[in-house]
Amino acid sequence: MESEVLSEGHRPVRNNELECPVCSKTFDNLGQLNHHLDFDHGFDGDESKGGNGTSSGKFISQGEESLEADNKRVRHQNKLMIRNHWKKPSPEHQNCHVCKRPLNQINGCINCRKCGELFCKMDCRNVMRLNANAEYDPLNGRWVNCCYQCFIRRDGYNDYGSVVDLIDQFKTLRHKKNEDKKLMQLQLENRLVLLIDGISRILKKNGNGVFMSYRVSKEISLLERTVTAWKDDRAALNCPICSQSFGLTLRKHHCRLCGSIVCDNKTTNCSNQVPLAYLANAATDLPFKEFNPQTVDKDYSIRICSQCIHILYVGRKFRRDIEQPASILLARCESIYNLSQVISNIWPLLNSRLEEIENAQKQNASPNPALIAEATKLRKKLLRAVESYNILTRQISSMSPRNAAQKKIQQSFQIASSIFITEKILKLKSIPIISPRVNENRGSNESTPEVQKLSDIVFNDLTIKEIKVCREELMVLKEQKFLVESMIENAKKQRKFDEIAVLDRNLLELKGKIEEIQNRLGEQGFH
Amino acid sequence: MFQFKLVLLGDSSVGKSSIVHRFVKDSFDDFRESTIGAAFLSQTIKIRDTSSDSTEDTVIKFEIWDTAGQERYKSLAPMYYRNANAALVVYDITQQDSLSKAQNWVNELKNKVGDEDLIICLLGNKLDLCDSSDNGDKRAVMTDEAKVYAEEQDLLFYEVSAKTGQGVKDVFQSIGEKLYQIKKEEMLSKKGRQAASAKDSVNVKLQRPSTNDPTSCCY
Ligand SMILES: Nc1nc2c(ncn2[C@@H]2O[C@H](COP(=O)(O)OP(=O)(O)OP(=O)(O)O)[C@@H](O)[C@H]2O)c(=O)[nH]1
Ligand SMILES: [Mg+2]
Ligand SMILES: [Zn+2]
Ligand SMILES: [Zn+2]
Ligand SMILES: [Zn+2]
Ligand SMILES: [Zn+2]
Ligand SMILES: [Zn+2]
């Protein structure tokens, strides 16, 4: 049944109708589509076929008749398009406009339909839609060959696909939302002023601090309802903030500012009784007229929901907080951040100096003393910065945080600084540095610069193993120094003066070596 | 009098101190204490100069640094082998691994000192434990093994016994002679150079009798 309907439809639907994947034009058969692709879209890569784009390609023979018709139509339409801007082959125009190859049977000779310049076949392979006046018409134009320049200069061309800019749309949406919020806040602020002023007036009129009569309560209640319309009790089944259903244990309350019905659950804090004085003092920028913090009943409070509190006071509290001087913890954190910047800045400088020195050494030239001096200076600076950094890190670690936020900040900075330090030290360790060291060659005692691990000198940050080795060596040296000293005593007693000279020389050497190791150990050694 | 610095290296208890004491004091102690740090001793020997016509012997003096073989004192060694004229690398003939320790020392000397004039002498000690017929042969290092190695490395080589004193004096004697020979050659070449330069300066003077120096007699 259904297939019958299809075949007997009003419009003759042809099963083999083909659509061009590029321009969506439909064709009766594959041959026509092939030809269209070759001719209109330049997919025909066979260069041996010259000519003006009318080449009969490799289409399948079954569609030959309709192709003939198509070609005729194409020729006809070509005639319709203006051609007076087309350059004609002439002595001035005998080479391709782009690649300058001669225009001939082999290379081809095609006018760009848009600019009219003459091109070889290869340089006129792009297609675009032009109308009869050779203007770009993406909707009704005909697909024609054009040069690359015309192709990319057409309106709307991009080489990365289509882009839809949604930023403006986003901005308007956001703007609208912000406007709504602002309006809401203004409305709530007006109500707050009215409420507080009104209640203050009523309280003042009836004498402050006196027993709250029914009449006064009634008067205030009336005022509250004029300031904001209370929502109907009966309609509310759940608290709009925490979604718990009201009942015997969960009482309904009206927020005096927005009028909505909320619960008073102590854990969700959906609403609270807030003293007038607190509300007014936390928003001193609002134009209260009747409210007097000295005279108003300090304990008189009104019920306000958490959402209203949020809208009215979170922004105010934030602005107040950032105006206050930073806490000690934050101040330290800021200094430590600045120091890390300093270290990060010195580091590449020192690095490049060391590289220069190293290069000089590789070429067996003694490095420029000014360079060494600069490197030494930078190294000292770095050392000081890292030292301060360490002190600050320790200070931050030893602080006791006053609240959860501070604790979080403290922990984050501890992690960050330890990562920073290990990163920097690891980097530093891989860098050699100049340091004077006694030349170990026989007979020469002059010191020559020698490449040594930066870590040895910059940080005294030897590994535990290195420290152990150094200490052991120091102990042995001190033992030997003691031995040689006693040998000298003995030699003196026995008047072996030439031996004393030898031993004295050795004693000097030992002392030098001891000092060297002590310096290397720094504060980790013992004296 | 010429003085030469001499250093003893080698694993602990191979008998370095015993050798030195045999040489210096001609004594031996069966229960010698392991050396602490590096001990210093000195001794003079007479060298018969065969090349010169004088019949008089030359006296040379050894400054001997006897280093401790224990691992703990290894870091001290460079201080004592640096600037040494000769190094006696001792191993114990009855301990195979003491030879490889000695070879390590030889390598270190060749790498760190790099002086062609440093005389390195490989000494196998405790020779008395090897050919005693009643106690059985305790030899663990064959003479040829050490000898081939020594020849390869261009070392002097002896097997000695500090206990009996066998070969000890000869070792020091031959080292002393060698050092003296080197020293003499060095001095001769220096003298030659000095003589040559002296001759030059004479020539100069002859060529330029007048001088700008107001104190000169030629002025
Ligand atoms: N049988 C025999 N024993 C020897 C000989 N030389 C040394 N000894 C013994 O080997 C032991 C170690 O001798 P030392 O001279 O203290 O060895 P060392 O190389 O100086 O050892 P360190 O001082 O620790 O470096 C001692 O008990 C000596 O008596 C030797 O030629 N023959
Ligand atoms: Mg000893
Ligand atoms: Zn198409
Ligand atoms: Zn071209
Ligand atoms: Zn063009
Ligand atoms: Zn609630
Ligand atoms: Zn509210």
Tab-separated table of C-alpha atoms in Angstrom, chain A residues 43-417:
chain	number	residue	atom	x	y	z
A	43	PHE	CA	37.898	18.259	-9.326
A	44	ASP	CA	39.283	17.184	-12.658
A	45	GLY	CA	42.947	16.907	-11.883
A	46	ASP	CA	43.933	15.551	-15.295
A	47	GLU	CA	46.244	18.225	-16.580
A	48	SER	CA	46.617	16.816	-20.060
A	49	LYS	CA	43.154	18.067	-20.892
A	50	GLY	CA	43.452	21.693	-21.833
A	51	GLY	CA	40.816	24.050	-22.931
A	52	ASN	CA	38.233	26.275	-21.480
A	53	GLY	CA	36.467	24.008	-19.083
A	54	THR	CA	34.182	22.387	-21.605
A	55	SER	CA	36.160	19.178	-21.699
A	56	SER	CA	34.035	16.109	-21.744
A	57	GLY	CA	35.352	14.113	-18.816
A	58	LYS	CA	35.186	10.538	-17.726
A	59	PHE	CA	31.480	10.360	-17.209
A	60	ILE	CA	29.527	7.246	-17.875
A	61	SER	CA	28.059	7.000	-21.336
A	62	GLN	CA	24.490	6.401	-20.255
A	63	GLY	CA	23.959	10.090	-19.520
A	64	GLU	CA	25.474	11.437	-22.696
A	65	GLU	CA	22.368	13.029	-24.082
A	66	SER	CA	21.424	14.889	-20.926
A	67	LEU	CA	25.039	16.002	-20.570
A	68	GLU	CA	24.934	17.479	-24.000
A	69	ALA	CA	21.893	19.409	-22.965
A	70	ASP	CA	23.599	20.499	-19.774
A	71	ASN	CA	26.596	21.748	-21.685
A	72	LYS	CA	24.389	23.714	-23.958
A	73	ARG	CA	22.706	25.275	-20.983
A	74	VAL	CA	26.086	26.100	-19.488
A	75	ARG	CA	27.279	27.713	-22.686
A	76	HIS	CA	24.099	29.635	-22.875
A	77	GLN	CA	24.496	30.911	-19.352
A	78	ASN	CA	28.125	31.753	-19.911
A	79	LYS	CA	26.961	34.030	-22.661
A	80	LEU	CA	24.600	35.701	-20.287
A	81	MET	CA	27.427	36.681	-17.956
A	82	ILE	CA	29.333	39.830	-18.728
A	83	ARG	CA	32.671	39.289	-20.319
A	84	ASN	CA	33.910	42.758	-21.131
A	85	HIS	CA	36.348	42.661	-18.192
A	86	TRP	CA	38.016	39.521	-19.499
A	87	LYS	CA	41.605	40.058	-20.599
A	88	LYS	CA	42.371	38.726	-24.046
A	89	PRO	CA	45.516	36.795	-24.822
A	90	SER	CA	47.941	39.349	-26.232
A	91	PRO	CA	51.678	40.057	-26.118
A	92	GLU	CA	51.148	41.742	-22.714
A	93	HIS	CA	48.949	38.905	-21.506
A	94	GLN	CA	50.609	35.727	-22.694
A	95	ASN	CA	51.652	34.428	-19.284
A	96	CYS	CA	49.643	33.277	-16.268
A	97	HIS	CA	48.881	36.182	-13.985
A	98	VAL	CA	50.167	34.233	-10.986
A	99	CYS	CA	52.824	31.734	-11.951
A	100	LYS	CA	53.965	33.448	-15.169
A	101	ARG	CA	53.953	30.200	-17.111
A	102	PRO	CA	53.121	30.708	-20.784
A	103	LEU	CA	49.439	30.357	-21.564
A	104	ASN	CA	48.992	27.650	-24.164
A	105	GLN	CA	47.247	24.420	-24.959
A	106	ILE	CA	49.110	22.481	-22.310
A	107	ASN	CA	49.068	24.923	-19.417
A	108	GLY	CA	45.628	26.180	-20.249
A	109	CYS	CA	44.309	29.698	-20.613
A	110	ILE	CA	41.349	30.683	-18.496
A	111	ASN	CA	39.870	34.015	-17.519
A	112	CYS	CA	38.965	34.378	-13.904
A	113	ARG	CA	35.254	35.082	-14.190
A	114	LYS	CA	35.508	37.566	-11.364
A	115	CYS	CA	38.598	39.720	-12.035
A	116	GLY	CA	38.986	38.785	-15.707
A	117	GLU	CA	42.741	38.206	-15.525
A	118	LEU	CA	44.204	35.333	-17.506
A	119	PHE	CA	45.477	32.275	-15.669
A	120	CYS	CA	46.828	28.872	-16.384
A	121	LYS	CA	44.456	26.023	-15.711
A	122	MET	CA	46.042	25.227	-12.375
A	123	ASP	CA	45.734	28.755	-11.034
A	124	CYS	CA	42.081	29.146	-11.954
A	125	ARG	CA	40.697	26.089	-10.260
A	126	ASN	CA	38.609	27.690	-7.559
A	127	VAL	CA	34.897	28.115	-7.991
A	128	MET	CA	32.426	30.611	-6.625
A	129	ARG	CA	28.909	31.747	-7.418
A	130	LEU	CA	28.640	34.819	-9.609
A	131	ASN	CA	25.637	36.583	-11.042
A	132	ALA	CA	25.355	37.946	-14.541
A	133	ASN	CA	27.375	41.021	-13.584
A	134	ALA	CA	30.220	38.840	-12.318
A	135	GLU	CA	29.434	39.805	-8.735
A	136	TYR	CA	29.554	37.371	-5.867
A	137	ASP	CA	26.080	35.999	-5.273
A	138	PRO	CA	26.122	33.065	-2.879
A	139	LEU	CA	22.373	32.429	-3.301
A	140	ASN	CA	21.470	32.751	-6.965
A	141	GLY	CA	24.839	32.960	-8.669
A	142	ARG	CA	26.186	30.335	-10.967
A	143	TRP	CA	29.219	28.232	-10.090
A	144	VAL	CA	32.128	29.480	-12.172
A	145	ASN	CA	35.903	29.260	-12.158
A	146	CYS	CA	37.858	31.985	-10.462
A	147	CYS	CA	41.395	32.652	-9.277
A	148	TYR	CA	42.551	32.067	-5.747
A	149	GLN	CA	42.717	35.759	-4.872
A	150	CYS	CA	39.120	36.360	-5.929
A	151	PHE	CA	38.140	33.188	-4.099
A	152	ILE	CA	39.540	34.284	-0.759
A	153	ARG	CA	38.490	37.904	-1.154
A	154	ARG	CA	34.830	37.119	-1.507
A	155	ASP	CA	32.590	38.207	1.339
A	156	GLY	CA	32.323	35.832	4.219
A	157	TYR	CA	35.379	33.801	3.288
A	158	ASN	CA	37.245	32.159	6.091
A	159	ASP	CA	39.567	29.202	6.087
A	160	TYR	CA	38.465	27.713	9.385
A	161	GLY	CA	34.787	27.060	8.850
A	162	SER	CA	31.775	29.007	9.984
A	163	VAL	CA	31.792	30.904	13.226
A	164	VAL	CA	28.766	32.086	15.108
A	165	ASP	CA	29.524	34.815	17.564
A	166	LEU	CA	27.362	34.286	20.625
A	167	ILE	CA	29.156	36.750	22.852
A	168	ASP	CA	26.643	39.545	22.308
A	169	GLN	CA	23.784	37.191	22.956
A	170	PHE	CA	25.469	36.051	26.117
A	171	LYS	CA	26.143	39.607	27.171
A	172	THR	CA	22.541	40.660	26.784
A	173	LEU	CA	21.334	37.643	28.724
A	174	ARG	CA	23.815	38.269	31.456
A	175	HIS	CA	23.098	41.947	31.490
A	176	LYS	CA	19.396	41.290	31.841
A	177	LYS	CA	19.979	38.892	34.688
A	178	ASN	CA	22.258	41.338	36.459
A	179	GLU	CA	19.737	44.102	35.954
A	180	ASP	CA	17.041	41.949	37.498
A	181	LYS	CA	19.255	41.216	40.453
A	182	LYS	CA	20.093	44.880	40.887
A	183	LEU	CA	16.426	45.857	40.734
A	184	MET	CA	15.634	43.189	43.270
A	185	GLN	CA	18.334	44.491	45.541
A	186	LEU	CA	17.119	48.091	45.202
A	187	GLN	CA	13.606	46.991	46.006
A	188	LEU	CA	14.761	45.103	49.077
A	189	GLU	CA	16.872	48.045	50.221
A	190	ASN	CA	13.899	50.398	49.932
A	191	ARG	CA	11.782	48.000	51.925
A	192	LEU	CA	14.484	47.659	54.559
A	193	VAL	CA	14.681	51.426	54.993
A	194	LEU	CA	10.914	51.713	55.197
A	195	LEU	CA	10.689	48.877	57.695
A	196	ILE	CA	13.440	49.996	60.002
A	197	ASP	CA	12.405	53.646	59.915
A	198	GLY	CA	8.773	52.700	60.427
A	199	ILE	CA	9.412	50.363	63.315
A	200	SER	CA	11.788	52.869	64.910
A	201	ARG	CA	9.099	55.536	64.674
A	202	ILE	CA	6.456	53.316	66.213
A	203	LEU	CA	8.792	52.238	69.012
A	204	LYS	CA	9.844	55.811	69.687
A	205	LYS	CA	6.228	57.016	69.763
A	206	ASN	CA	5.314	54.378	72.293
A	207	GLY	CA	8.375	54.777	74.442
A	208	ASN	CA	11.434	52.672	74.067
A	209	GLY	CA	12.006	49.505	75.955
A	210	VAL	CA	8.531	49.450	77.456
A	211	PHE	CA	6.310	46.432	77.546
A	212	MET	CA	5.221	45.678	73.989
A	213	SER	CA	1.506	46.125	73.969
A	214	TYR	CA	-0.808	44.321	71.641
A	215	ARG	CA	-1.540	47.646	70.016
A	216	VAL	CA	2.104	48.240	69.193
A	217	SER	CA	2.516	44.775	67.811
A	218	LYS	CA	-0.529	45.256	65.691
A	219	GLU	CA	0.755	48.582	64.431
A	220	ILE	CA	4.127	47.069	63.476
A	221	SER	CA	2.464	44.100	61.872
A	222	LEU	CA	0.343	46.431	59.781
A	223	LEU	CA	3.406	48.386	58.746
A	224	GLU	CA	5.147	45.177	57.768
A	225	ARG	CA	2.294	44.196	55.515
A	226	THR	CA	2.249	47.579	53.800
A	227	VAL	CA	5.966	47.410	53.120
A	228	THR	CA	5.687	44.016	51.447
A	229	ALA	CA	2.744	41.903	50.534
A	230	TRP	CA	2.772	38.697	52.528
A	231	LYS	CA	2.213	35.564	50.549
A	232	ASP	CA	-0.721	33.353	51.298
A	233	ASP	CA	0.037	30.895	54.090
A	234	ARG	CA	-2.203	28.192	52.825
A	235	ALA	CA	-0.624	27.890	49.389
A	236	ALA	CA	2.819	27.139	50.810
A	237	LEU	CA	3.521	23.436	51.339
A	238	ASN	CA	7.302	23.458	51.263
A	239	CYS	CA	9.974	25.897	52.271
A	240	PRO	CA	11.172	27.461	48.979
A	241	ILE	CA	14.763	27.463	50.227
A	242	CYS	CA	15.290	24.037	51.753
A	243	SER	CA	12.268	22.316	50.147
A	244	GLN	CA	11.262	20.626	53.415
A	245	SER	CA	7.530	20.325	53.834
A	246	PHE	CA	5.905	22.403	56.529
A	247	GLY	CA	4.138	20.739	59.393
A	248	LEU	CA	3.887	20.648	63.117
A	249	THR	CA	7.619	20.573	63.586
A	250	LEU	CA	8.483	22.892	60.713
A	251	ARG	CA	6.750	26.215	61.242
A	252	LYS	CA	5.910	28.698	58.511
A	253	HIS	CA	7.297	32.217	58.717
A	254	HIS	CA	7.037	35.303	56.566
A	255	CYS	CA	10.185	37.049	55.492
A	256	ARG	CA	9.535	40.712	56.304
A	257	LEU	CA	11.449	41.845	53.257
A	258	CYS	CA	10.406	39.586	50.362
A	259	GLY	CA	7.184	38.308	51.899
A	260	SER	CA	7.818	34.676	51.003
A	261	ILE	CA	6.973	31.868	53.394
A	262	VAL	CA	10.068	30.146	54.720
A	263	CYS	CA	10.927	27.772	57.545
A	264	ASP	CA	12.950	28.524	60.646
A	265	ASN	CA	14.977	25.351	60.683
A	266	LYS	CA	18.019	25.979	62.824
A	267	THR	CA	20.337	23.841	60.690
A	268	THR	CA	19.370	25.141	57.268
A	269	ASN	CA	19.134	28.743	58.501
A	270	CYS	CA	16.390	29.487	55.996
A	271	SER	CA	15.262	32.429	58.109
A	272	ASN	CA	16.406	34.226	61.235
A	273	GLN	CA	15.278	36.873	63.659
A	274	VAL	CA	17.778	39.645	63.038
A	275	PRO	CA	18.045	42.688	65.339
A	276	LEU	CA	17.243	46.038	63.696
A	277	ALA	CA	20.493	47.514	64.934
A	278	TYR	CA	22.466	44.799	63.218
A	279	LEU	CA	20.591	45.228	59.949
A	280	ALA	CA	21.087	48.984	59.968
A	281	ASN	CA	24.717	48.941	61.032
A	282	ALA	CA	25.653	46.422	58.371
A	283	ALA	CA	24.279	48.756	55.692
A	284	THR	CA	25.236	52.219	56.823
A	285	ASP	CA	25.166	53.482	53.239
A	286	LEU	CA	21.354	53.260	53.206
A	287	PRO	CA	19.396	56.451	53.937
A	288	PHE	CA	17.828	55.656	57.299
A	289	LYS	CA	16.072	58.677	58.766
A	290	GLU	CA	14.280	57.594	61.916
A	291	PHE	CA	16.667	54.882	62.997
A	292	ASN	CA	18.910	55.888	65.854
A	293	PRO	CA	21.313	53.233	67.029
A	294	GLN	CA	21.481	54.792	70.484
A	295	THR	CA	17.775	55.009	71.191
A	296	VAL	CA	16.229	52.115	69.319
A	297	ASP	CA	15.476	48.966	71.234
A	298	LYS	CA	18.587	46.921	70.669
A	299	ASP	CA	16.789	43.630	70.907
A	300	TYR	CA	13.936	44.348	68.600
A	301	SER	CA	14.383	42.050	65.655
A	302	ILE	CA	12.540	41.085	62.477
A	303	ARG	CA	12.464	37.827	60.558
A	304	ILE	CA	14.422	37.795	57.346
A	305	CYS	CA	15.094	34.895	54.992
A	306	SER	CA	18.581	33.798	54.037
A	307	GLN	CA	18.103	34.817	50.425
A	308	CYS	CA	17.321	38.393	51.346
A	309	ILE	CA	20.314	38.464	53.682
A	310	HIS	CA	22.436	37.181	50.852
A	311	ILE	CA	21.225	39.745	48.321
A	312	LEU	CA	21.536	42.640	50.746
A	313	TYR	CA	24.638	41.887	52.745
A	314	VAL	CA	27.064	39.566	50.939
A	315	GLY	CA	28.215	42.290	48.530
A	316	ARG	CA	28.486	44.805	51.358
A	317	LYS	CA	30.469	42.457	53.562
A	318	PHE	CA	32.838	41.650	50.701
A	319	ARG	CA	33.469	45.320	49.984
A	320	ARG	CA	34.083	45.996	53.669
A	321	ASP	CA	36.427	43.035	53.994
A	322	ILE	CA	38.680	43.959	51.116
A	323	GLU	CA	39.016	47.496	52.449
A	324	GLN	CA	40.452	46.190	55.677
A	325	PRO	CA	44.197	45.608	55.944
A	326	ALA	CA	45.212	42.060	55.181
A	327	SER	CA	45.717	39.679	58.076
A	328	ILE	CA	49.270	38.751	59.072
A	329	LEU	CA	48.878	35.450	57.314
A	330	LEU	CA	47.835	37.110	54.079
A	331	ALA	CA	50.612	39.669	54.386
A	332	ARG	CA	53.139	36.853	54.750
A	333	CYS	CA	51.617	35.035	51.837
A	334	GLU	CA	51.960	38.137	49.740
A	335	SER	CA	55.621	38.547	50.677
A	336	ILE	CA	56.314	34.936	49.894
A	337	TYR	CA	54.682	35.389	46.518
A	338	ASN	CA	56.838	38.448	45.820
A	339	LEU	CA	59.945	36.540	46.855
A	340	SER	CA	59.098	33.702	44.532
A	341	GLN	CA	58.903	36.275	41.738
A	342	VAL	CA	62.333	37.595	42.692
A	343	ILE	CA	63.816	34.107	42.708
A	344	SER	CA	62.214	33.268	39.398
A	345	ASN	CA	63.651	36.459	37.931
A	346	ILE	CA	67.206	36.012	39.177
A	347	TRP	CA	67.297	32.394	38.199
A	348	PRO	CA	67.495	32.783	34.390
A	349	LEU	CA	70.030	35.601	34.758
A	350	LEU	CA	72.353	33.481	36.858
A	351	ASN	CA	71.749	30.607	34.523
A	352	SER	CA	72.897	32.493	31.464
A	353	ARG	CA	76.013	33.824	33.246
A	354	LEU	CA	76.915	30.305	34.300
A	355	GLU	CA	76.463	29.125	30.762
A	356	GLU	CA	78.841	31.788	29.492
A	357	ILE	CA	81.409	30.811	32.090
A	358	GLU	CA	81.039	27.173	31.234
A	359	ASN	CA	81.475	27.877	27.545
A	360	ALA	CA	84.613	29.842	28.259
A	361	GLN	CA	85.943	26.923	30.238
A	362	LYS	CA	85.124	24.498	27.477
A	363	GLN	CA	87.300	26.573	25.166
A	364	ASN	CA	89.973	26.483	27.852
A	365	ALA	CA	89.850	30.227	28.207
A	366	SER	CA	89.732	31.619	31.699
A	367	PRO	CA	86.339	33.247	32.163
A	368	ASN	CA	86.020	36.988	32.373
A	369	PRO	CA	86.490	38.074	36.010
A	370	ALA	CA	83.658	40.583	35.674
A	371	LEU	CA	81.409	37.748	34.617
A	372	ILE	CA	82.423	35.659	37.603
A	373	ALA	CA	81.877	38.626	39.880
A	374	GLU	CA	78.408	39.135	38.455
A	375	ALA	CA	77.561	35.464	38.771
A	376	THR	CA	78.792	35.516	42.345
A	377	LYS	CA	76.652	38.550	43.088
A	378	LEU	CA	73.584	36.969	41.560
A	379	ARG	CA	74.267	33.801	43.437
A	380	LYS	CA	74.454	35.673	46.722
A	381	LYS	CA	71.250	37.498	45.928
A	382	LEU	CA	69.559	34.233	45.108
A	383	LEU	CA	70.877	32.745	48.299
A	384	ARG	CA	69.464	35.584	50.374
A	385	ALA	CA	66.111	35.395	48.613
A	386	VAL	CA	65.860	31.672	49.158
A	387	GLU	CA	66.849	32.102	52.777
A	388	SER	CA	64.117	34.669	53.339
A	389	TYR	CA	61.746	32.415	51.469
A	390	ASN	CA	62.551	29.602	53.857
A	391	ILE	CA	62.051	31.828	56.888
A	392	LEU	CA	58.691	33.027	55.594
A	393	THR	CA	57.607	29.478	54.869
A	394	ARG	CA	58.452	28.519	58.406
A	395	GLN	CA	56.589	31.538	59.779
A	396	ILE	CA	53.494	30.685	57.788
A	397	SER	CA	53.622	27.073	58.903
A	398	SER	CA	53.887	28.054	62.548
A	399	MET	CA	50.889	30.420	62.472
A	400	SER	CA	47.658	29.214	63.983
A	401	PRO	CA	44.836	29.926	61.544
A	402	ARG	CA	41.886	31.877	62.927
A	403	ASN	CA	39.265	30.260	60.725
A	404	ALA	CA	38.703	27.588	58.134
A	405	ALA	CA	39.519	29.924	55.271
A	406	GLN	CA	42.848	30.872	56.812
A	407	LYS	CA	43.622	27.244	57.426
A	408	LYS	CA	42.975	26.513	53.780
A	409	ILE	CA	45.188	29.397	52.668
A	410	GLN	CA	47.924	28.297	55.005
A	411	GLN	CA	47.858	24.737	53.745
A	412	SER	CA	47.814	25.818	50.127
A	413	PHE	CA	50.822	28.049	50.650
A	414	GLN	CA	52.689	25.303	52.428
A	415	ILE	CA	52.162	23.000	49.492
A	416	ALA	CA	52.940	25.669	46.931
A	417	SER	CA	56.132	26.783	48.640
